[in-house]
Coordinates of C-alpha atoms in Angstrom, one line a residue:
Chain A
M1459 CA 29.9 -2.3 15.7
N1460 CA 26.0 -0.9 16.6
F1461 CA 26.8 2.2 14.3
R1462 CA 27.9 -0.5 11.4
K1463 CA 24.8 -2.4 12.0
N1464 CA 22.8 0.5 11.9
K1465 CA 24.5 1.5 8.9
S1466 CA 22.8 -1.4 6.9
L1467 CA 19.4 -0.8 8.4
F1468 CA 19.5 2.7 7.1
L1469 CA 18.8 1.3 3.4
F1470 CA 15.5 -0.3 4.8
L1471 CA 14.5 3.3 5.7
L1472 CA 15.6 5.0 2.6
P1473 CA 12.7 4.3 0.1
G1474 CA 9.9 5.4 2.3
L1475 CA 11.7 8.0 4.0
I1476 CA 12.1 9.9 0.8
L1477 CA 8.7 9.8 0.0
Y1478 CA 7.5 10.5 3.2
S1479 CA 10.0 13.4 3.2
I1480 CA 8.4 15.2 -0.1
F1481 CA 4.9 14.2 0.2
F1482 CA 4.1 14.5 4.0
I1483 CA 7.2 16.5 6.2
V1484 CA 7.7 19.0 3.5
P1485 CA 4.1 19.9 2.5
T1486 CA 3.4 19.9 6.8
I1487 CA 6.3 22.5 7.2
N1488 CA 5.1 24.4 4.1
A1489 CA 1.6 24.6 5.1
V1490 CA 2.8 26.5 8.6
I1491 CA 5.1 28.9 6.4
Y1492 CA 1.7 29.3 3.8
S1493 CA -0.4 30.6 7.3
F1494 CA 1.8 33.0 7.7
T1495 CA 1.1 34.5 4.2
D1496 CA -1.8 36.1 2.0
W1497 CA -0.8 33.7 -0.8
D1498 CA -3.9 33.5 -3.1
G1499 CA -2.6 30.1 -4.6
L1500 CA -3.2 31.2 -7.6
S1501 CA -0.4 34.8 -8.2
P1502 CA 3.4 34.0 -8.3
D1503 CA 4.1 36.7 -5.3
F1504 CA 2.4 37.2 -1.8
N1505 CA 3.2 39.1 1.2
V1506 CA 4.2 37.9 4.5
V1507 CA 1.4 39.2 6.9
G1508 CA 2.7 37.8 10.2
F1509 CA 0.3 36.6 12.9
D1510 CA -2.7 38.4 11.0
N1511 CA -4.3 35.5 9.5
Y1512 CA -4.4 33.9 13.3
I1513 CA -5.5 36.9 14.7
N1514 CA -8.5 37.5 11.6
I1515 CA -9.5 33.7 12.5
V1516 CA -9.7 34.2 16.4
T1517 CA -11.3 37.7 16.3
N1518 CA -13.2 38.1 13.2
D1519 CA -14.5 34.8 11.8
S1520 CA -17.6 33.7 12.3
I1521 CA -17.5 31.0 10.1
F1522 CA -14.8 29.5 11.2
L1523 CA -16.4 30.1 14.9
K1524 CA -19.5 28.5 13.2
A1525 CA -17.6 25.6 12.1
F1526 CA -15.9 24.9 15.3
V1527 CA -19.5 24.9 17.1
N1528 CA -20.7 22.5 14.4
N1529 CA -17.7 20.2 15.0
I1530 CA -18.5 20.2 18.7
K1531 CA -22.5 19.4 18.0
F1532 CA -21.7 17.0 15.8
M1533 CA -19.0 15.2 18.0
L1534 CA -21.0 15.1 21.3
F1535 CA -23.9 13.7 19.3
V1536 CA -22.1 10.9 17.5
L1537 CA -19.7 10.4 20.8
I1538 CA -23.3 9.9 23.1
F1539 CA -25.1 7.6 20.9
Q1540 CA -22.2 5.9 19.0
T1541 CA -20.6 4.5 22.3
V1542 CA -24.3 3.7 24.4
F1543 CA -25.2 2.3 21.4
S1544 CA -22.5 -0.1 20.3
L1545 CA -21.6 -0.9 24.1
I1546 CA -25.4 -1.9 24.6
F1547 CA -25.1 -4.2 21.7
A1548 CA -22.0 -5.7 22.6
M1549 CA -23.4 -6.7 25.7
F1550 CA -25.9 -8.4 23.9
L1551 CA -23.8 -9.8 21.5
I1552 CA -21.0 -10.8 23.7
K1553 CA -21.0 -15.0 23.5
N1554 CA -19.5 -16.2 20.3
T1555 CA -22.6 -18.0 18.6
K1556 CA -23.6 -18.1 15.6
T1557 CA -26.8 -15.3 15.4
N1558 CA -24.1 -13.1 17.5
I1559 CA -21.4 -13.3 14.9
F1560 CA -24.1 -13.1 11.9
L1561 CA -25.2 -9.6 13.8
R1562 CA -21.7 -8.4 14.2
A1563 CA -21.1 -8.9 10.9
L1564 CA -24.1 -7.1 9.6
Y1565 CA -23.9 -4.1 12.0
F1566 CA -19.9 -3.9 11.0
F1567 CA -21.1 -4.0 7.2
P1568 CA -21.6 -0.3 6.6
T1569 CA -18.0 0.5 8.0
I1570 CA -16.6 -0.8 4.5
L1571 CA -18.6 1.5 2.5
S1572 CA -17.3 4.5 1.0
S1573 CA -18.5 7.8 2.6
V1574 CA -19.8 8.8 -1.0
S1575 CA -22.3 5.7 -1.3
V1576 CA -23.3 6.4 2.7
A1577 CA -24.1 9.8 1.6
F1578 CA -26.1 8.8 -1.2
I1579 CA -28.0 6.3 0.8
W1580 CA -28.7 9.0 3.4
T1581 CA -29.7 11.5 0.7
F1582 CA -32.5 9.3 -0.2
I1583 CA -33.6 8.6 3.4
Y1584 CA -33.8 12.1 4.0
D1585 CA -34.9 13.5 0.7
P1586 CA -38.1 15.9 1.5
S1587 CA -40.2 14.9 -1.3
I1588 CA -39.8 11.0 -1.9
G1589 CA -37.8 10.1 0.9
V1590 CA -37.8 7.2 3.0
L1591 CA -38.2 8.6 6.3
N1592 CA -40.9 10.9 5.3
T1593 CA -42.6 8.3 3.8
V1594 CA -42.3 5.9 6.8
L1595 CA -43.9 8.7 9.0
D1596 CA -46.7 9.4 6.5
S1597 CA -47.4 5.6 6.6
I1598 CA -47.3 5.5 10.4
N1599 CA -49.4 8.6 11.2
L1600 CA -46.5 10.5 12.1
G1601 CA -46.7 12.9 8.9
F1602 CA -46.4 16.0 11.4
L1603 CA -42.9 14.7 11.9
K1604 CA -42.2 15.5 8.1
Q1605 CA -39.0 17.5 7.5
S1606 CA -36.4 18.7 5.1
W1607 CA -33.6 16.5 7.5
L1608 CA -30.9 18.0 5.7
G1609 CA -32.8 21.5 4.2
N1610 CA -33.4 22.5 8.1
Q1611 CA -30.6 24.8 9.0
D1612 CA -31.2 23.6 12.8
L1613 CA -31.6 20.3 12.2
A1614 CA -29.4 19.6 9.8
I1615 CA -26.1 18.6 11.3
F1616 CA -27.8 16.3 13.6
S1617 CA -29.2 14.4 10.7
V1618 CA -25.7 14.4 9.3
A1619 CA -24.7 13.2 13.0
V1620 CA -27.2 10.2 12.8
T1621 CA -25.5 8.9 9.3
Q1622 CA -22.1 8.9 10.9
V1623 CA -23.4 6.9 13.7
W1624 CA -25.4 4.0 11.3
F1625 CA -21.9 4.3 9.3
H1626 CA -19.5 3.1 12.4
T1627 CA -21.2 1.7 15.3
G1628 CA -20.9 -1.6 14.5
Q1629 CA -17.0 -0.9 14.1
M1630 CA -17.0 0.6 18.0
L1631 CA -19.1 -2.7 18.7
I1632 CA -16.1 -4.7 17.8
I1633 CA -13.8 -3.1 20.0
F1634 CA -16.0 -3.5 23.0
V1635 CA -16.9 -7.0 22.1
A1636 CA -13.3 -7.7 22.4
G1637 CA -12.6 -5.9 25.5
L1638 CA -15.6 -7.8 27.1
Q1639 CA -14.6 -11.1 26.4
A1640 CA -11.3 -10.5 28.0
I1641 CA -13.1 -9.6 31.4
P1642 CA -12.1 -12.8 33.7
K1643 CA -15.0 -14.9 34.1
D1644 CA -14.2 -15.5 38.1
L1645 CA -14.7 -11.6 38.6
Y1646 CA -18.2 -12.2 37.8
E1647 CA -18.4 -15.4 39.9
V1648 CA -17.0 -13.3 43.2
A1649 CA -19.7 -11.0 42.6
D1650 CA -22.4 -13.0 41.9
M1651 CA -21.4 -14.9 45.7
E1652 CA -21.9 -11.5 47.0
G1653 CA -25.2 -11.3 46.1
A1654 CA -24.4 -8.7 43.0
R1655 CA -27.5 -7.5 41.2
K1656 CA -27.5 -7.2 37.6
W1657 CA -26.8 -3.7 37.8
D1658 CA -24.3 -3.7 40.5
R1659 CA -22.3 -6.4 38.0
F1660 CA -22.0 -4.0 35.7
R1661 CA -21.1 -0.9 38.1
F1662 CA -18.1 -3.2 39.7
V1663 CA -17.1 -5.3 37.4
T1664 CA -18.0 -4.8 33.6
W1665 CA -17.4 -0.6 34.1
P1666 CA -13.8 -0.8 35.4
M1667 CA -12.7 -3.5 33.3
I1668 CA -13.6 -2.3 30.1
A1669 CA -13.0 1.3 30.4
P1670 CA -10.1 1.5 28.6
S1671 CA -11.7 0.1 25.6
A1672 CA -14.1 2.6 26.1
T1673 CA -11.6 5.3 26.3
I1674 CA -10.5 3.7 22.7
V1675 CA -14.1 4.0 21.2
M1676 CA -14.0 7.6 22.3
A1677 CA -11.4 8.8 21.5
Y1678 CA -11.6 7.1 18.4
T1679 CA -15.0 8.3 18.2
T1680 CA -13.8 11.7 18.6
I1681 CA -11.1 12.1 16.0
Q1682 CA -13.2 10.6 13.1
S1683 CA -15.8 12.9 13.7
F1684 CA -13.5 15.8 13.0
K1685 CA -12.2 14.3 10.2
A1686 CA -15.6 13.5 8.9
F1687 CA -14.9 15.4 5.4
D1688 CA -16.2 13.2 3.2
L1689 CA -19.3 12.4 4.6
I1690 CA -20.3 16.0 5.1
F1691 CA -18.9 16.7 1.5
A1692 CA -21.1 14.2 -0.3
M1693 CA -24.0 15.0 1.8
T1694 CA -24.5 18.8 1.9
R1695 CA -21.0 20.6 0.9
G1696 CA -21.5 22.2 4.5
G1697 CA -24.6 23.9 3.2
P1698 CA -27.3 25.2 3.9
N1699 CA -26.0 28.2 4.8
Y1700 CA -23.2 26.8 6.9
S1701 CA -25.2 25.0 8.8
T1702 CA -23.2 21.8 8.7
E1703 CA -19.8 23.1 7.4
I1704 CA -17.1 21.6 10.1
L1705 CA -13.6 22.4 10.2
A1706 CA -12.3 19.9 7.7
T1707 CA -14.9 21.3 4.8
L1708 CA -14.7 24.7 5.9
I1709 CA -10.5 24.7 5.3
Y1710 CA -11.1 22.8 1.9
S1711 CA -13.8 25.6 0.9
T1712 CA -11.5 28.3 1.9
A1713 CA -8.7 26.9 0.1
F1714 CA -10.1 25.6 -3.6
R1715 CA -13.3 27.7 -3.6
S1716 CA -12.3 31.0 -2.0
F1717 CA -8.5 30.7 -3.2
E1718 CA -7.0 32.1 -0.1
F1719 CA -4.3 29.4 0.6
G1720 CA -2.5 31.6 3.3
Y1721 CA -5.8 32.2 5.2
A1722 CA -6.5 28.3 4.6
S1723 CA -3.2 27.3 5.9
A1724 CA -3.9 29.2 9.2
Q1725 CA -6.9 27.8 9.5
S1726 CA -5.8 24.0 9.0
V1727 CA -3.2 24.9 12.0
I1728 CA -5.4 25.8 14.8
F1729 CA -7.4 22.5 13.1
M1730 CA -4.2 20.4 13.6
I1731 CA -3.6 21.9 17.2
V1732 CA -7.4 21.3 17.9
I1733 CA -6.8 17.6 17.2
A1734 CA -3.4 17.2 18.7
L1735 CA -5.0 18.9 21.9
I1736 CA -7.6 15.9 22.0
T1737 CA -4.8 13.3 20.8
V1738 CA -2.6 14.1 24.2
A1739 CA -6.0 14.3 26.4
Q1740 CA -7.1 11.0 25.1
F1741 CA -3.6 9.5 25.8
R1742 CA -3.6 10.7 29.4
L1743 CA -7.1 9.3 29.9
L1744 CA -6.1 6.3 28.4
R1745 CA -3.3 6.0 31.0
A1746 CA -5.4 7.2 33.8
S1747 CA -8.1 4.3 33.3
R1748 CA -5.0 1.5 33.0
V1749 CA -3.7 2.6 36.3
Q1750 CA -7.2 2.0 37.7
E1751 CA -6.7 -1.7 36.6
Chain B
M1215 CA -35.5 -8.2 29.2
K1216 CA -35.0 -10.4 26.9
A1217 CA -37.8 -9.6 25.1
F1218 CA -36.4 -5.7 25.1
K1219 CA -32.8 -7.4 23.9
I1220 CA -34.6 -9.1 20.9
I1221 CA -36.4 -5.9 19.8
L1222 CA -33.5 -3.5 20.2
L1223 CA -31.2 -6.0 18.3
S1224 CA -34.0 -6.3 15.5
L1225 CA -34.8 -2.5 15.2
F1226 CA -31.5 -1.9 14.6
A1227 CA -30.8 -5.1 12.0
L1228 CA -33.5 -3.5 10.1
V1229 CA -31.9 0.0 10.5
I1230 CA -28.9 -1.5 8.4
I1231 CA -30.9 -4.1 6.0
I1232 CA -33.6 -1.9 4.8
P1233 CA -31.8 0.9 3.5
L1234 CA -29.3 -2.1 1.8
I1235 CA -31.8 -3.8 0.1
A1236 CA -33.8 -0.5 -1.0
V1237 CA -30.3 0.3 -2.8
I1238 CA -30.6 -3.0 -4.1
F1239 CA -34.3 -2.9 -5.5
T1240 CA -33.9 1.1 -6.6
T1241 CA -31.2 -0.3 -9.3
F1242 CA -33.7 -2.0 -11.1
K1243 CA -36.5 0.8 -11.0
S1244 CA -37.0 3.8 -13.3
T1245 CA -37.3 7.2 -11.6
T1246 CA -41.2 7.2 -12.4
E1247 CA -41.4 3.9 -10.2
V1248 CA -39.4 5.0 -7.6
F1249 CA -41.6 7.9 -7.0
A1250 CA -44.6 5.6 -7.0
N1251 CA -43.3 2.7 -5.0
I1252 CA -40.2 3.9 -2.8
L1253 CA -39.5 0.5 -0.6
G1254 CA -41.5 -1.4 -2.4
V1255 CA -39.8 -5.0 -4.5
P1256 CA -39.5 -3.8 -8.3
E1257 CA -41.8 -4.0 -11.0
S1258 CA -39.1 -6.5 -13.2
F1259 CA -35.5 -7.1 -12.3
R1260 CA -34.4 -5.8 -15.5
F1261 CA -30.7 -4.5 -15.8
D1262 CA -31.5 -1.6 -17.6
N1263 CA -29.7 1.4 -15.3
Y1264 CA -26.6 -1.0 -15.3
V1265 CA -26.6 -1.0 -18.9
S1266 CA -27.1 2.9 -19.4
I1267 CA -24.7 3.3 -16.7
F1268 CA -21.9 1.7 -18.7
V1269 CA -23.2 3.3 -22.2
D1270 CA -23.3 7.3 -20.5
Q1271 CA -20.4 6.8 -18.3
P1272 CA -16.7 5.4 -18.8
M1273 CA -17.6 3.3 -15.8
A1274 CA -14.8 0.2 -17.0
R1275 CA -12.4 3.1 -16.8
Y1276 CA -13.2 4.5 -13.1
F1277 CA -13.2 1.0 -12.0
M1278 CA -10.0 0.2 -13.7
N1279 CA -8.4 3.1 -12.2
S1280 CA -9.9 2.4 -8.7
V1281 CA -8.2 -1.2 -9.1
I1282 CA -4.6 0.5 -10.0
V1283 CA -4.3 3.3 -7.4
T1284 CA -5.8 0.7 -5.1
L1285 CA -3.2 -2.1 -5.7
F1286 CA -0.3 0.0 -6.2
S1287 CA -0.8 1.9 -3.3
V1288 CA -1.5 -1.1 -0.9
T1289 CA 1.5 -3.2 -1.9
F1290 CA 3.8 -0.2 -1.4
T1291 CA 2.9 0.9 1.3
I1292 CA 3.2 -2.2 3.1
F1293 CA 6.7 -2.8 1.4
F1294 CA 8.2 0.2 2.4
A1295 CA 6.3 0.4 5.8
S1296 CA 7.4 -3.6 6.5
L1297 CA 11.1 -2.3 5.6
I1298 CA 10.9 0.1 7.8
A1299 CA 9.2 -1.1 10.9
Y1300 CA 11.8 -3.8 10.5
A1301 CA 14.6 -1.2 10.6
I1302 CA 13.4 0.2 13.5
T1303 CA 12.5 -2.7 15.9
R1304 CA 16.4 -3.8 14.7
M1305 CA 17.8 -0.3 15.7
F1306 CA 19.9 0.0 18.4
G1307 CA 19.1 2.3 21.0
W1308 CA 17.6 6.1 20.8
I1309 CA 17.8 6.2 16.8
G1310 CA 15.0 3.9 16.6
V1311 CA 13.0 5.6 18.7
V1312 CA 13.6 9.0 17.0
F1313 CA 12.5 7.3 13.5
F1314 CA 9.5 5.7 15.1
S1315 CA 8.5 8.7 16.5
L1316 CA 9.2 10.9 13.2
F1317 CA 7.0 8.9 11.2
T1318 CA 4.2 8.3 14.1
L1319 CA 3.7 11.7 14.5
G1320 CA 2.6 11.7 11.2
M1321 CA -0.9 10.1 12.4
M1322 CA -1.5 13.1 14.4
V1323 CA -1.5 15.3 10.8
P1324 CA -4.9 15.4 9.8
A1325 CA -5.2 15.4 5.8
Q1326 CA -6.0 19.1 5.7
V1327 CA -3.0 20.9 7.0
N1328 CA -0.4 19.2 4.2
M1329 CA -3.3 19.3 1.1
I1330 CA -2.9 22.6 0.4
P1331 CA 1.1 22.2 0.1
L1332 CA 0.5 18.9 -1.7
Y1333 CA -2.0 20.3 -4.1
Q1334 CA 1.2 22.5 -5.2
L1335 CA 3.5 20.0 -5.2
V1336 CA 2.0 17.9 -7.1
F1337 CA 0.9 20.5 -9.6
D1338 CA 4.7 21.3 -9.9
L1339 CA 5.9 18.1 -10.4
G1340 CA 3.2 17.6 -13.1
L1341 CA 1.4 15.0 -11.9
T1342 CA -1.9 16.3 -11.6
N1343 CA -4.3 14.1 -13.2
S1344 CA -2.1 11.2 -13.1
L1345 CA -2.6 7.7 -11.2
L1346 CA 1.1 8.0 -10.2
G1347 CA 0.7 11.2 -8.2
L1348 CA -2.5 9.9 -6.4
I1349 CA -0.4 6.6 -5.7
L1350 CA 3.0 8.3 -4.2
V1351 CA 0.4 10.3 -2.3
N1352 CA -1.5 7.7 -1.0
I1353 CA 1.9 5.6 -0.4
S1354 CA 3.2 8.6 2.0
V1355 CA 0.2 9.4 3.8
T1356 CA -0.8 6.0 4.9
M1357 CA 2.9 4.7 6.1
P1358 CA 2.9 6.2 9.5
V1359 CA -0.4 3.8 10.3
A1360 CA 1.2 0.8 8.8
I1361 CA 4.1 1.5 10.5
F1362 CA 2.5 2.0 13.5
I1363 CA 0.7 -1.3 13.7
M1364 CA 3.4 -3.3 12.2
S1365 CA 6.3 -2.5 14.3
G1366 CA 4.2 -3.3 17.1
F1367 CA 4.1 -6.6 16.2
M1368 CA 7.4 -7.0 15.3
K1369 CA 8.7 -6.2 18.6
S1370 CA 7.0 -8.8 19.7
I1371 CA 9.5 -11.2 17.6
P1372 CA 11.7 -12.9 20.0
K1373 CA 15.0 -11.2 19.7
T1374 CA 17.2 -14.3 19.9
L1375 CA 15.6 -15.6 16.7
F1376 CA 17.4 -13.1 15.1
E1377 CA 20.6 -13.6 16.9
A1378 CA 20.8 -16.9 15.8
A1379 CA 20.3 -16.0 12.4
R1380 CA 23.0 -13.6 12.8
I1381 CA 25.4 -15.9 14.4
D1382 CA 24.6 -18.5 11.0
G1383 CA 25.6 -15.5 8.9
A1384 CA 22.2 -14.3 7.5
S1385 CA 22.0 -10.4 6.1
E1386 CA 19.4 -7.7 7.8
W1387 CA 18.0 -8.4 4.1
K1388 CA 17.9 -12.2 4.5
M1389 CA 16.8 -12.0 8.3
Y1390 CA 13.7 -9.1 7.2
R1391 CA 12.8 -12.0 4.2
K1392 CA 13.2 -15.4 6.2
I1393 CA 12.3 -14.2 9.5
A1394 CA 10.3 -10.9 10.2
I1395 CA 7.6 -11.2 7.3
P1396 CA 6.7 -14.7 7.7
L1397 CA 6.1 -14.2 11.3
S1398 CA 4.4 -11.0 10.7
I1399 CA 2.0 -12.1 8.1
P1400 CA -1.6 -11.8 10.7
S1401 CA -0.7 -8.1 11.5
I1402 CA 0.4 -7.5 7.2
A1403 CA -3.2 -9.3 6.6
A1404 CA -5.0 -6.9 8.9
T1405 CA -2.8 -3.9 7.9
S1406 CA -3.6 -5.0 4.0
I1407 CA -7.2 -4.9 4.9
F1408 CA -7.1 -1.6 6.2
L1409 CA -5.5 0.1 3.5
F1410 CA -7.6 -1.4 1.1
V1411 CA -10.9 -0.2 2.2
M1412 CA -9.2 3.1 2.6
H1413 CA -7.6 3.8 -0.9
W1414 CA -10.5 2.3 -2.2
N1415 CA -12.9 4.8 -0.6
D1416 CA -10.8 7.6 -0.7
L1417 CA -12.4 10.8 -2.0
L1418 CA -10.3 13.8 -0.8
Y1419 CA -7.0 12.9 -3.2
P1420 CA -8.8 12.4 -6.5
L1421 CA -10.8 15.5 -5.4
L1422 CA -7.4 17.3 -5.0
F1423 CA -5.6 16.0 -7.8
I1424 CA -7.6 14.6 -10.6
T1425 CA -10.2 16.6 -13.0
K1426 CA -10.0 14.5 -16.3
N1427 CA -12.5 11.8 -16.5
E1428 CA -9.6 9.5 -17.7
Y1429 CA -8.0 10.0 -14.7
K1430 CA -11.2 9.3 -11.8
T1431 CA -11.8 7.0 -9.5
L1432 CA -14.9 5.3 -8.6
P1433 CA -15.7 7.8 -5.2
L1434 CA -14.9 10.4 -7.0
A1435 CA -17.0 10.1 -10.2
L1436 CA -19.7 8.9 -8.2
L1437 CA -19.5 12.5 -6.2
E1438 CA -20.1 14.1 -9.8
F1439 CA -22.8 11.8 -10.6
Q1440 CA -24.9 13.9 -8.0
G1441 CA -24.4 16.9 -10.2
E1442 CA -25.8 15.4 -13.2
Y1443 CA -28.5 12.8 -12.1
A1444 CA -29.3 15.1 -9.2
T1445 CA -32.2 13.0 -7.4
N1446 CA -31.9 10.0 -10.3
Y1447 CA -31.8 7.5 -7.5
P1448 CA -31.8 4.7 -9.8
M1449 CA -28.9 5.7 -11.9
L1450 CA -26.8 6.8 -8.3
F1451 CA -27.3 4.0 -6.6
T1452 CA -26.4 1.7 -9.6
G1453 CA -23.1 3.5 -9.2
V1454 CA -22.8 3.2 -5.3
L1455 CA -23.3 -0.7 -6.4
I1456 CA -21.0 -1.1 -9.1
A1457 CA -18.4 1.1 -6.6
S1458 CA -18.9 -1.3 -3.3
A1459 CA -19.5 -4.6 -5.3
P1460 CA -15.2 -5.5 -4.7
M1461 CA -15.2 -4.5 -1.2
V1462 CA -19.1 -6.4 -0.6
L1463 CA -17.6 -9.4 -2.3
A1464 CA -14.5 -9.8 -0.4
Y1465 CA -15.9 -9.0 2.7
L1466 CA -18.4 -11.9 2.4
F1467 CA -15.7 -14.3 2.1
L1468 CA -12.9 -12.5 4.3
Q1469 CA -15.5 -11.2 7.3
R1470 CA -13.3 -12.0 9.8
Y1471 CA -10.1 -10.6 8.5
F1472 CA -11.9 -7.6 7.9
I1473 CA -13.2 -6.9 11.2
E1474 CA -9.9 -7.6 12.3
G1475 CA -8.2 -5.3 10.2
V1476 CA -10.1 -2.3 10.2
T1477 CA -10.3 -2.3 13.9
A1478 CA -6.7 -2.8 13.8
G1479 CA -6.5 0.8 12.2
A1480 CA -8.8 2.0 14.9
V1481 CA -7.3 0.5 18.4
K1482 CA -3.8 1.0 17.3
G1483 CA -4.4 4.4 14.9

């Protein structure tokens, strides 16, 4: 009976499963297979090289290391500023008044734009000769701070990170507002009766209660900053001199600029492992923060 | 504290608004005017740039391609994913769990991993430079998150509804159509909007599979304007405005659903 019942349900799975197998599962397995070869993506033959690609990446690939470090810099910057800003703004905008709903919708707005559009807007802001930022700095007598924001190799990755914060803070704010609104009012009443100051209210009521939302925000921000391919590709293509290269853009250029399909596949498998480790860690954190409740 | 709050809120509002207004103003300026007056109101609101972008570029073609790819990708992702979500919630025991894991594990695989084999596969199938190839790939890669959101929702439908329908002799197909789908409308709406934004704005897959103008979608076309127009911001921003217009208009009317939808993808995914 059970099996027969399941049998008719298998038909429901079929169309999606066929597509998913052809265009997702098989390519993912193939990526792992390619990673053990020296295939260049063009010629019909290639050699199986075992773990050579992986060994090379780990021991001998300074650009991969640089992209990884950039990824970490980018992630930490975005993680700190995006989380802090979105939490502060969410606390300001927690009540559903007309102004607050309007501001939430305004802050959220950039999220619906394409990364390419956002990249153009910020290239305009950062433009070294006519850019908005340098013009504004000039007009408020801070001309000495003027910069080639995307051309300066030490600064470029952070300039891109600022763009990412602008792009997604509004989205994270919404998650925090939902979390804050779910906190029972009587908890604050109890805190007030105990004579809690503002900071105590935050420290002992708000923070423990929004820990789950905070975990979601931070986890999502982390993953998002590892996957910020579109934005960085459209803004800088990873340049100048690899200073904004992150793993996602590096894998693309290894594959489609240098045509090292085998090597790029090995890079992508390592990339996948990094993302998987982060995802597992975030689930652990999430569970831990739920237990505390 | 109150003053601090107002200052901070207005500052951030300005940081969002000023660039957006600058984009709109710039589309009415000539390049020389932008140089002279970067943030100011344009001398006159003439539509020269809008006219020339449609004359110089197959803009209407790009626009149509984006519409076709997005519509088909969203519709079929929702259709296939809702069938799967239904089957998973109705299946007994471990079989449902296995399929659920098989699909949702896909959310952990970044696009950069299967992009190389996908490029090869699409080429071998002769689907390079075709909207069909793009649509098939879009459906496959967004199914995991759609299944994840929708099956979470369908699990909350009371089992007794299905049992009652079963006793009345309803087939699975009928229960899917008459019970599961109508009761899942909120999650279907949220997922659709999430997918709309994602597919409309996607750059990676068009970049991989499309080289001919005939088949380019808006984000890819915009990206290539960079090479052509360099720092001709009036033309770039006219492109940005045309490419963003449908999403912006939809956002104005369906704000709440957008916020719910785009955030559903974040929280659940």
